Amino acid sequence: MKTILLIEDNPDMRENTTEILELAHYNVVTAENGKLGIKMAQESNPDLIICDIMMPELDGYGVLHLLSKEPSTASIPFIFLTAKAEKNDYRKGMTLGADDYLTKPYDDVELLSAVETRLRKNNLLKTEYSRTEEGLYQFLNEAKSFESLKKLSENKKTKLFKKREIIYSEGNYPNAVYFLKSGKIKNFKTNEFGKEYIIELHKPGDFFGYLDLLENAPYQDSAVALQDSEVVIIPKDEFNSLLYNNRDVATKFIKILSNEVREREERLLKLAYNSVRKRVAESLIMLANRYQEDKTKHFAISITREDLASIVGTATETVIRTLSDFKDELLIEMKGSLITVLDYEKLARMRN
């Protein structure tokens, strides 16, 4: 049973609205003013909030403003009740983040329709999507159920990039966001002397190339295929539709992307402040965590020493010497470009 918080100072309106919602099998908690409403929202964690605008002590705008600042209540769907129907009031509510607007007097059909729509759309936020092409299409197809997103293409363009083929180059302006279906992709920067530094490695299920698009700035790095890779290309206009045309979809999409940003920041901090030995260990552990599929076997990856040095942020010769030390310590095994991790736990402890 879904819980709805009703914040309404008029006793008759509060009683009548509660009765309609309870007859539709919703659990209803009520508050008679804005201050009490905020307290009830924090305590009851409702699935939806219906709030009058004109109230003593704290009006509906103030309630929405304060609740939107708290992580625990910011994503709760919010419907305003008002006796006014002026465009300025509507615009102000929507600017603050309201999801819908009901003008008094409203009938039971209008009320229940608004409630059901908001609850159904909010389910998108709570759905977990697999990091596969199927998961991507499931998310995009559900996003299309929103009226503002019906123009999303039925078929996204999938392109095969050959090993060492460039996907985009530093300095160019972005016109798409990319989703890796299969293969491996690296993002790297090149300094004034032409030396590469790999700042990110992508596995199937990763989005990439979106940060610069969000900032409307040229790419700050380049992306190239480490092996033959299938990439789903989401055009810029459709990506912007996902972010800007609907708050629910934007919140879910940003949540998907934010995990990748946090992971990248943590890795860069470790690589910036650790010794070379720790950085090589950190890079091998990162590669294992990202690409190992069979956890019952030793992780092995074919990677050039130049690429590994670009990840670590040091000279190729230094990486070769460190890998040789690791081999002598029976932490890894090497055969050509193939590196096999023999003692994952010891490498992991070495990072601390």
PDB file of N, CA, C and O in Angstrom, residues 149-196:
ATOM      1  N   LEU A 149       9.043  12.803 -24.019  1.00  0.00           N
ATOM      2  CA  LEU A 149      10.156  12.032 -24.553  1.00  0.00           C
ATOM      3  C   LEU A 149       9.735  11.046 -25.642  1.00  0.00           C
ATOM      4  O   LEU A 149      10.459  10.118 -25.955  1.00  0.00           O
ATOM      5  N   LYS A 150       8.578  11.265 -26.228  1.00  0.00           N
ATOM      6  CA  LYS A 150       8.069  10.310 -27.203  1.00  0.00           C
ATOM      7  C   LYS A 150       8.879  10.302 -28.502  1.00  0.00           C
ATOM      8  O   LYS A 150       8.763   9.384 -29.302  1.00  0.00           O
ATOM      9  N   LYS A 151       9.710  11.316 -28.720  1.00  0.00           N
ATOM     10  CA  LYS A 151      10.452  11.398 -29.980  1.00  0.00           C
ATOM     11  C   LYS A 151      11.779  10.663 -29.942  1.00  0.00           C
ATOM     12  O   LYS A 151      12.534  10.706 -30.912  1.00  0.00           O
ATOM     13  N   LEU A 152      12.081   9.997 -28.825  1.00  0.00           N
ATOM     14  CA  LEU A 152      13.321   9.218 -28.785  1.00  0.00           C
ATOM     15  C   LEU A 152      13.292   8.156 -29.883  1.00  0.00           C
ATOM     16  O   LEU A 152      12.284   7.501 -30.102  1.00  0.00           O
ATOM     17  N   SER A 153      14.403   7.997 -30.578  1.00  0.00           N
ATOM     18  CA  SER A 153      14.448   7.068 -31.716  1.00  0.00           C
ATOM     19  C   SER A 153      14.168   5.638 -31.293  1.00  0.00           C
ATOM     20  O   SER A 153      14.543   5.213 -30.201  1.00  0.00           O
ATOM     21  N   GLU A 154      13.532   4.902 -32.167  1.00  0.00           N
ATOM     22  CA  GLU A 154      13.282   3.492 -31.911  1.00  0.00           C
ATOM     23  C   GLU A 154      14.587   2.696 -31.947  1.00  0.00           C
ATOM     24  O   GLU A 154      14.803   1.787 -31.162  1.00  0.00           O
ATOM     25  N   ASN A 155      15.458   3.029 -32.866  1.00  0.00           N
ATOM     26  CA  ASN A 155      16.705   2.271 -33.037  1.00  0.00           C
ATOM     27  C   ASN A 155      17.910   3.182 -32.879  1.00  0.00           C
ATOM     28  O   ASN A 155      18.105   4.104 -33.661  1.00  0.00           O
ATOM     29  N   LYS A 156      18.692   2.913 -31.858  1.00  0.00           N
ATOM     30  CA  LYS A 156      19.938   3.652 -31.683  1.00  0.00           C
ATOM     31  C   LYS A 156      20.974   3.095 -32.667  1.00  0.00           C
ATOM     32  O   LYS A 156      20.957   1.923 -32.999  1.00  0.00           O
ATOM     33  N   LYS A 157      21.877   3.959 -33.092  1.00  0.00           N
ATOM     34  CA  LYS A 157      22.924   3.540 -34.025  1.00  0.00           C
ATOM     35  C   LYS A 157      24.024   2.798 -33.268  1.00  0.00           C
ATOM     36  O   LYS A 157      24.553   3.295 -32.278  1.00  0.00           O
ATOM     37  N   THR A 158      24.344   1.594 -33.707  1.00  0.00           N
ATOM     38  CA  THR A 158      25.440   0.827 -33.135  1.00  0.00           C
ATOM     39  C   THR A 158      26.560   0.735 -34.170  1.00  0.00           C
ATOM     40  O   THR A 158      26.322   0.364 -35.315  1.00  0.00           O
ATOM     41  N   LYS A 159      27.773   1.085 -33.750  1.00  0.00           N
ATOM     42  CA  LYS A 159      28.900   1.099 -34.677  1.00  0.00           C
ATOM     43  C   LYS A 159      30.026   0.229 -34.141  1.00  0.00           C
ATOM     44  O   LYS A 159      30.299   0.216 -32.941  1.00  0.00           O
ATOM     45  N   LEU A 160      30.684  -0.482 -35.044  1.00  0.00           N
ATOM     46  CA  LEU A 160      31.841  -1.297 -34.679  1.00  0.00           C
ATOM     47  C   LEU A 160      33.110  -0.473 -34.901  1.00  0.00           C
ATOM     48  O   LEU A 160      33.374  -0.006 -36.006  1.00  0.00           O
ATOM     49  N   PHE A 161      33.863  -0.270 -33.817  1.00  0.00           N
ATOM     50  CA  PHE A 161      35.145   0.414 -33.906  1.00  0.00           C
ATOM     51  C   PHE A 161      36.252  -0.634 -33.838  1.00  0.00           C
ATOM     52  O   PHE A 161      36.299  -1.444 -32.915  1.00  0.00           O
ATOM     53  N   LYS A 162      37.140  -0.608 -34.816  1.00  0.00           N
ATOM     54  CA  LYS A 162      38.251  -1.546 -34.854  1.00  0.00           C
ATOM     55  C   LYS A 162      39.308  -1.165 -33.814  1.00  0.00           C
ATOM     56  O   LYS A 162      39.347  -0.017 -33.351  1.00  0.00           O
ATOM     57  N   LYS A 163      40.154  -2.129 -33.462  1.00  0.00           N
ATOM     58  CA  LYS A 163      41.230  -1.874 -32.514  1.00  0.00           C
ATOM     59  C   LYS A 163      42.065  -0.675 -32.978  1.00  0.00           C
ATOM     60  O   LYS A 163      42.417  -0.565 -34.138  1.00  0.00           O
ATOM     61  N   ARG A 164      42.316   0.250 -32.034  1.00  0.00           N
ATOM     62  CA  ARG A 164      43.072   1.494 -32.227  1.00  0.00           C
ATOM     63  C   ARG A 164      42.298   2.557 -33.017  1.00  0.00           C
ATOM     64  O   ARG A 164      42.833   3.635 -33.292  1.00  0.00           O
ATOM     65  N   GLU A 165      41.040   2.287 -33.371  1.00  0.00           N
ATOM     66  CA  GLU A 165      40.248   3.302 -34.082  1.00  0.00           C
ATOM     67  C   GLU A 165      39.774   4.360 -33.092  1.00  0.00           C
ATOM     68  O   GLU A 165      39.313   4.052 -31.989  1.00  0.00           O
ATOM     69  N   ILE A 166      39.863   5.625 -33.491  1.00  0.00           N
ATOM     70  CA  ILE A 166      39.478   6.741 -32.622  1.00  0.00           C
ATOM     71  C   ILE A 166      37.965   6.937 -32.664  1.00  0.00           C
ATOM     72  O   ILE A 166      37.351   6.957 -33.736  1.00  0.00           O
ATOM     73  N   ILE A 167      37.377   7.097 -31.490  1.00  0.00           N
ATOM     74  CA  ILE A 167      35.935   7.357 -31.380  1.00  0.00           C
ATOM     75  C   ILE A 167      35.685   8.862 -31.377  1.00  0.00           C
ATOM     76  O   ILE A 167      34.813   9.359 -32.066  1.00  0.00           O
ATOM     77  N   TYR A 168      36.457   9.587 -30.592  1.00  0.00           N
ATOM     78  CA  TYR A 168      36.443  11.053 -30.660  1.00  0.00           C
ATOM     79  C   TYR A 168      37.801  11.566 -30.189  1.00  0.00           C
ATOM     80  O   TYR A 168      38.555  10.856 -29.521  1.00  0.00           O
ATOM     81  N   SER A 169      38.113  12.807 -30.568  1.00  0.00           N
ATOM     82  CA  SER A 169      39.442  13.362 -30.302  1.00  0.00           C
ATOM     83  C   SER A 169      39.363  14.603 -29.423  1.00  0.00           C
ATOM     84  O   SER A 169      38.400  15.386 -29.503  1.00  0.00           O
ATOM     85  N   GLU A 170      40.377  14.761 -28.593  1.00  0.00           N
ATOM     86  CA  GLU A 170      40.502  15.928 -27.732  1.00  0.00           C
ATOM     87  C   GLU A 170      40.442  17.195 -28.571  1.00  0.00           C
ATOM     88  O   GLU A 170      41.068  17.296 -29.620  1.00  0.00           O
ATOM     89  N   GLY A 171      39.627  18.166 -28.118  1.00  0.00           N
ATOM     90  CA  GLY A 171      39.502  19.436 -28.826  1.00  0.00           C
ATOM     91  C   GLY A 171      38.293  19.533 -29.724  1.00  0.00           C
ATOM     92  O   GLY A 171      37.837  20.636 -30.044  1.00  0.00           O
ATOM     93  N   ASN A 172      37.744  18.376 -30.138  1.00  0.00           N
ATOM     94  CA  ASN A 172      36.526  18.392 -30.952  1.00  0.00           C
ATOM     95  C   ASN A 172      35.304  18.618 -30.072  1.00  0.00           C
ATOM     96  O   ASN A 172      35.310  18.295 -28.880  1.00  0.00           O
ATOM     97  N   TYR A 173      34.229  19.139 -30.667  1.00  0.00           N
ATOM     98  CA  TYR A 173      33.001  19.352 -29.911  1.00  0.00           C
ATOM     99  C   TYR A 173      32.124  18.098 -29.956  1.00  0.00           C
ATOM    100  O   TYR A 173      31.978  17.475 -31.008  1.00  0.00           O
ATOM    101  N   PRO A 174      31.558  17.698 -28.819  1.00  0.00           N
ATOM    102  CA  PRO A 174      30.744  16.473 -28.772  1.00  0.00           C
ATOM    103  C   PRO A 174      29.402  16.641 -29.465  1.00  0.00           C
ATOM    104  O   PRO A 174      28.773  17.690 -29.377  1.00  0.00           O
ATOM    105  N   ASN A 175      28.982  15.601 -30.143  1.00  0.00           N
ATOM    106  CA  ASN A 175      27.644  15.598 -30.754  1.00  0.00           C
ATOM    107  C   ASN A 175      26.867  14.336 -30.394  1.00  0.00           C
ATOM    108  O   ASN A 175      25.805  14.075 -30.946  1.00  0.00           O
ATOM    109  N   ALA A 176      27.411  13.549 -29.440  1.00  0.00           N
ATOM    110  CA  ALA A 176      26.739  12.312 -29.032  1.00  0.00           C
ATOM    111  C   ALA A 176      27.305  11.844 -27.695  1.00  0.00           C
ATOM    112  O   ALA A 176      28.346  12.318 -27.240  1.00  0.00           O
ATOM    113  N   VAL A 177      26.569  10.931 -27.090  1.00  0.00           N
ATOM    114  CA  VAL A 177      27.027  10.212 -25.902  1.00  0.00           C
ATOM    115  C   VAL A 177      27.153   8.748 -26.304  1.00  0.00           C
ATOM    116  O   VAL A 177      26.388   8.264 -27.149  1.00  0.00           O
ATOM    117  N   TYR A 178      28.103   8.034 -25.724  1.00  0.00           N
ATOM    118  CA  TYR A 178      28.414   6.679 -26.156  1.00  0.00           C
ATOM    119  C   TYR A 178      28.168   5.667 -25.036  1.00  0.00           C
ATOM    120  O   TYR A 178      28.413   5.942 -23.864  1.00  0.00           O
ATOM    121  N   PHE A 179      27.680   4.495 -25.433  1.00  0.00           N
ATOM    122  CA  PHE A 179      27.425   3.382 -24.519  1.00  0.00           C
ATOM    123  C   PHE A 179      28.148   2.163 -25.074  1.00  0.00           C
ATOM    124  O   PHE A 179      27.914   1.759 -26.215  1.00  0.00           O
ATOM    125  N   LEU A 180      29.049   1.594 -24.273  1.00  0.00           N
ATOM    126  CA  LEU A 180      29.872   0.479 -24.745  1.00  0.00           C
ATOM    127  C   LEU A 180      29.109  -0.837 -24.619  1.00  0.00           C
ATOM    128  O   LEU A 180      28.785  -1.275 -23.522  1.00  0.00           O
ATOM    129  N   LYS A 181      28.816  -1.433 -25.766  1.00  0.00           N
ATOM    130  CA  LYS A 181      28.094  -2.707 -25.813  1.00  0.00           C
ATOM    131  C   LYS A 181      29.049  -3.883 -25.623  1.00  0.00           C
ATOM    132  O   LYS A 181      28.759  -4.835 -24.884  1.00  0.00           O
ATOM    133  N   SER A 182      30.212  -3.844 -26.273  1.00  0.00           N
ATOM    134  CA  SER A 182      31.213  -4.905 -26.126  1.00  0.00           C
ATOM    135  C   SER A 182      32.589  -4.326 -26.425  1.00  0.00           C
ATOM    136  O   SER A 182      32.718  -3.338 -27.150  1.00  0.00           O
ATOM    137  N   GLY A 183      33.615  -4.970 -25.859  1.00  0.00           N
ATOM    138  CA  GLY A 183      34.973  -4.525 -26.110  1.00  0.00           C
ATOM    139  C   GLY A 183      35.550  -3.697 -24.971  1.00  0.00           C
ATOM    140  O   GLY A 183      35.027  -3.700 -23.855  1.00  0.00           O
ATOM    141  N   LYS A 184      36.614  -2.965 -25.259  1.00  0.00           N
ATOM    142  CA  LYS A 184      37.287  -2.112 -24.280  1.00  0.00           C
ATOM    143  C   LYS A 184      37.633  -0.777 -24.945  1.00  0.00           C
ATOM    144  O   LYS A 184      38.100  -0.734 -26.081  1.00  0.00           O
ATOM    145  N   ILE A 185      37.412   0.311 -24.219  1.00  0.00           N
ATOM    146  CA  ILE A 185      37.697   1.658 -24.704  1.00  0.00           C
ATOM    147  C   ILE A 185      38.570   2.369 -23.678  1.00  0.00           C
ATOM    148  O   ILE A 185      38.369   2.211 -22.472  1.00  0.00           O
ATOM    149  N   LYS A 186      39.537   3.151 -24.152  1.00  0.00           N
ATOM    150  CA  LYS A 186      40.324   3.970 -23.232  1.00  0.00           C
ATOM    151  C   LYS A 186      40.119   5.446 -23.536  1.00  0.00           C
ATOM    152  O   LYS A 186      39.952   5.844 -24.691  1.00  0.00           O
ATOM    153  N   ASN A 187      40.086   6.251 -22.466  1.00  0.00           N
ATOM    154  CA  ASN A 187      40.119   7.706 -22.580  1.00  0.00           C
ATOM    155  C   ASN A 187      41.509   8.166 -22.176  1.00  0.00           C
ATOM    156  O   ASN A 187      42.025   7.727 -21.143  1.00  0.00           O
ATOM    157  N   PHE A 188      42.107   9.029 -22.960  1.00  0.00           N
ATOM    158  CA  PHE A 188      43.457   9.465 -22.636  1.00  0.00           C
ATOM    159  C   PHE A 188      43.662  10.930 -23.011  1.00  0.00           C
ATOM    160  O   PHE A 188      42.969  11.481 -23.866  1.00  0.00           O
ATOM    161  N   LYS A 189      44.608  11.554 -22.322  1.00  0.00           N
ATOM    162  CA  LYS A 189      45.038  12.909 -22.644  1.00  0.00           C
ATOM    163  C   LYS A 189      46.472  12.839 -23.157  1.00  0.00           C
ATOM    164  O   LYS A 189      47.229  11.944 -22.780  1.00  0.00           O
ATOM    165  N   THR A 190      46.830  13.783 -23.990  1.00  0.00           N
ATOM    166  CA  THR A 190      48.187  13.855 -24.537  1.00  0.00           C
ATOM    167  C   THR A 190      48.812  15.185 -24.137  1.00  0.00           C
ATOM    168  O   THR A 190      48.193  16.247 -24.318  1.00  0.00           O
ATOM    169  N   ASN A 191      50.039  15.127 -23.554  1.00  0.00           N
ATOM    170  CA  ASN A 191      50.681  16.374 -23.162  1.00  0.00           C
ATOM    171  C   ASN A 191      51.409  17.014 -24.340  1.00  0.00           C
ATOM    172  O   ASN A 191      51.380  16.502 -25.462  1.00  0.00           O
ATOM    173  N   GLU A 192      52.087  18.145 -24.077  1.00  0.00           N
ATOM    174  CA  GLU A 192      52.731  18.903 -25.151  1.00  0.00           C
ATOM    175  C   GLU A 192      53.848  18.135 -25.838  1.00  0.00           C
ATOM    176  O   GLU A 192      54.273  18.463 -26.957  1.00  0.00           O
ATOM    177  N   PHE A 193      54.365  17.093 -25.171  1.00  0.00           N
ATOM    178  CA  PHE A 193      55.435  16.293 -25.746  1.00  0.00           C
ATOM    179  C   PHE A 193      54.907  15.032 -26.434  1.00  0.00           C
ATOM    180  O   PHE A 193      55.676  14.172 -26.868  1.00  0.00           O
ATOM    181  N   GLY A 194      53.575  14.901 -26.490  1.00  0.00           N
ATOM    182  CA  GLY A 194      52.975  13.761 -27.171  1.00  0.00           C
ATOM    183  C   GLY A 194      52.831  12.520 -26.311  1.00  0.00           C
ATOM    184  O   GLY A 194      52.450  11.456 -26.812  1.00  0.00           O
ATOM    185  N   LYS A 195      53.097  12.633 -25.002  1.00  0.00           N
ATOM    186  CA  LYS A 195      52.983  11.481 -24.113  1.00  0.00           C
ATOM    187  C   LYS A 195      51.534  11.297 -23.672  1.00  0.00           C
ATOM    188  O   LYS A 195      50.857  12.244 -23.290  1.00  0.00           O
ATOM    189  N   GLU A 196      51.062  10.056 -23.732  1.00  0.00           N
ATOM    190  CA  GLU A 196      49.678   9.742 -23.346  1.00  0.00           C
ATOM    191  C   GLU A 196      49.561   9.473 -21.851  1.00  0.00           C
ATOM    192  O   GLU A 196      50.476   8.927 -21.235  1.00  0.00           O
TER     193      GLU A 196
END
